CSV table of C-alpha atoms in Angstrom, one decimal:
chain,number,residue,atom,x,y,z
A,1,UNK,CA,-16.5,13.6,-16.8
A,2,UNK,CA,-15.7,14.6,-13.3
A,3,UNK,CA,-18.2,13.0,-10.4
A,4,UNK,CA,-18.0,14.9,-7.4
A,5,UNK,CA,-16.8,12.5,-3.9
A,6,UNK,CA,-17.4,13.6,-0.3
A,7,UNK,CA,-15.1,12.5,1.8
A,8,UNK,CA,-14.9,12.3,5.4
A,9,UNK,CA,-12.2,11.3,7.6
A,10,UNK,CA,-12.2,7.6,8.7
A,11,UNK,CA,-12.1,7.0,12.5
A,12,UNK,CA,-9.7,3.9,12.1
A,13,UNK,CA,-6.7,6.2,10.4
A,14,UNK,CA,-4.1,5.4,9.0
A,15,UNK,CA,-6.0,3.0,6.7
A,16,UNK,CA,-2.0,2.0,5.1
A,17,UNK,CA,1.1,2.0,6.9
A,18,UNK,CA,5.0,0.7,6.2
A,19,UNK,CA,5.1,-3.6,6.5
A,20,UNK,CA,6.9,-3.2,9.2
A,21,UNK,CA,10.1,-5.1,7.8
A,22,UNK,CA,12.7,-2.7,8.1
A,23,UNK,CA,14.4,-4.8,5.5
A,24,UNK,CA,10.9,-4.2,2.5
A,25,UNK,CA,11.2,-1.1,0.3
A,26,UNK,CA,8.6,0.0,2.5
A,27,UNK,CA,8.7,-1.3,5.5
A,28,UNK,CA,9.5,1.6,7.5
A,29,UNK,CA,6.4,3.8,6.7
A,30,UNK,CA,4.0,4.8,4.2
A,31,UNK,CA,3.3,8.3,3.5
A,32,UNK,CA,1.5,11.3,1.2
A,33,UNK,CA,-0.6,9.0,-0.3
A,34,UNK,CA,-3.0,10.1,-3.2
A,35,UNK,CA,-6.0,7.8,-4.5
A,36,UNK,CA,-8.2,7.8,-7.5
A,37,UNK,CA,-11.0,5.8,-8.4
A,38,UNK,CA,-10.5,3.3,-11.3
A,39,UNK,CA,-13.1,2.5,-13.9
A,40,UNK,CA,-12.8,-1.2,-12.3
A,41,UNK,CA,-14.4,0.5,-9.2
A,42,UNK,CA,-11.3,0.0,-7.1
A,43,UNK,CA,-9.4,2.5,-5.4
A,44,UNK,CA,-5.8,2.5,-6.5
A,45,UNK,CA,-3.6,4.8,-4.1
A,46,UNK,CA,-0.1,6.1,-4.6
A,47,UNK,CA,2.4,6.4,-1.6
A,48,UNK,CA,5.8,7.6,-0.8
A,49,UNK,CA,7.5,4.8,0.9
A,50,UNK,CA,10.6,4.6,3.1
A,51,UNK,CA,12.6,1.3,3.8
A,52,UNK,CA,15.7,-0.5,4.6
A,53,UNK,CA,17.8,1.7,2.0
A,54,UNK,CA,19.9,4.9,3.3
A,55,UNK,CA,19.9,8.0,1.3
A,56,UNK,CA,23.6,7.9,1.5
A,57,UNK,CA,26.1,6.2,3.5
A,58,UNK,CA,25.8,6.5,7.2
A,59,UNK,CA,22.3,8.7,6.8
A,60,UNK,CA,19.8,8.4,9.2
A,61,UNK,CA,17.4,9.2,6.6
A,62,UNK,CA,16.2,6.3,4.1
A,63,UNK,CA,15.2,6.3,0.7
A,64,UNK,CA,12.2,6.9,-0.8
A,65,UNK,CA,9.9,5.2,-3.1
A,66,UNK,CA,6.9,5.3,-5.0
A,67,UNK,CA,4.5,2.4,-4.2
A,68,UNK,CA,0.9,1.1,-5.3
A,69,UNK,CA,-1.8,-0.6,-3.1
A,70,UNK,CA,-5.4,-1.6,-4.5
A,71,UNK,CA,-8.6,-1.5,-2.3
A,72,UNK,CA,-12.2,-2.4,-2.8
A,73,UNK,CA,-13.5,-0.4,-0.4
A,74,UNK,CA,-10.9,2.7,0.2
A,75,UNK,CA,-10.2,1.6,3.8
A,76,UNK,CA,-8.8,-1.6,3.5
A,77,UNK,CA,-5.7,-2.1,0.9
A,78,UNK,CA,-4.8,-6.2,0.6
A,79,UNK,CA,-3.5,-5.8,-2.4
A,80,UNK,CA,0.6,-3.8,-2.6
A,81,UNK,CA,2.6,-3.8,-5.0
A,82,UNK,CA,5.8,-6.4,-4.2
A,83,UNK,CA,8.4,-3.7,-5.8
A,84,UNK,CA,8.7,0.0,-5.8
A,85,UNK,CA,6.2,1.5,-9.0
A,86,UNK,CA,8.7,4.6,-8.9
A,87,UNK,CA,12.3,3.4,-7.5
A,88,UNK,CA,13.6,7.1,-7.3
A,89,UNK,CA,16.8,8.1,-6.0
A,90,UNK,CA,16.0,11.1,-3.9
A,91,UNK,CA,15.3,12.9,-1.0
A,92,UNK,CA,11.4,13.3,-1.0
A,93,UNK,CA,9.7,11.8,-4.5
A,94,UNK,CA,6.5,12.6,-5.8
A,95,UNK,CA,3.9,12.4,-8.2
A,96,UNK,CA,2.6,16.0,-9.4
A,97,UNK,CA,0.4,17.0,-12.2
């Protein structure tokens, strides 16, 4: 059964963003997240994640990953996974249904 959610756009964006440890899976940034609402009442959110790994030698760009991050309340996520959920060698992966 679907429940329909309103959502508004929270003032103190982003509510996730990379560690900041260049040298973490995703320490460089955290992106395109989705989120769902468990049956736990958590929300469990899915991002794209870049960190310390090049696409390929000498790139510029870095490769991405699929993380997970757990929140109580949907703005504040204390719980990430420690690894990559979706370790993906790739340009740009994603989740689609």
């Amino acid at each position: 059964m679907r429940i329909p959610v309103k959502l508004t756009r929270y003032a103190k964006n982003p509510v996730l963003c990379g560690r900041g440890d260049e040298k973490l899976w995703d320490g460089r940034g955290a992106f395109n997240a989705g989120a769902i609402i468990h049956d736990d009442g958590k929300v469990h959110l899915l991002y794209r994640a870049e960190g310390s790994v090049p696409r390929w030698p000498g790139s510029e760009f870095w490769q991405g990953t699929i993380g997970h991050a757990v929140s109580d309340d949907g703005f504040t996520f204390n719980v990430r996974s420690d690894k990559p959920v979706l370790d993906i060698t790739g340009e740009d992966p994603m989740l689609a249904r």
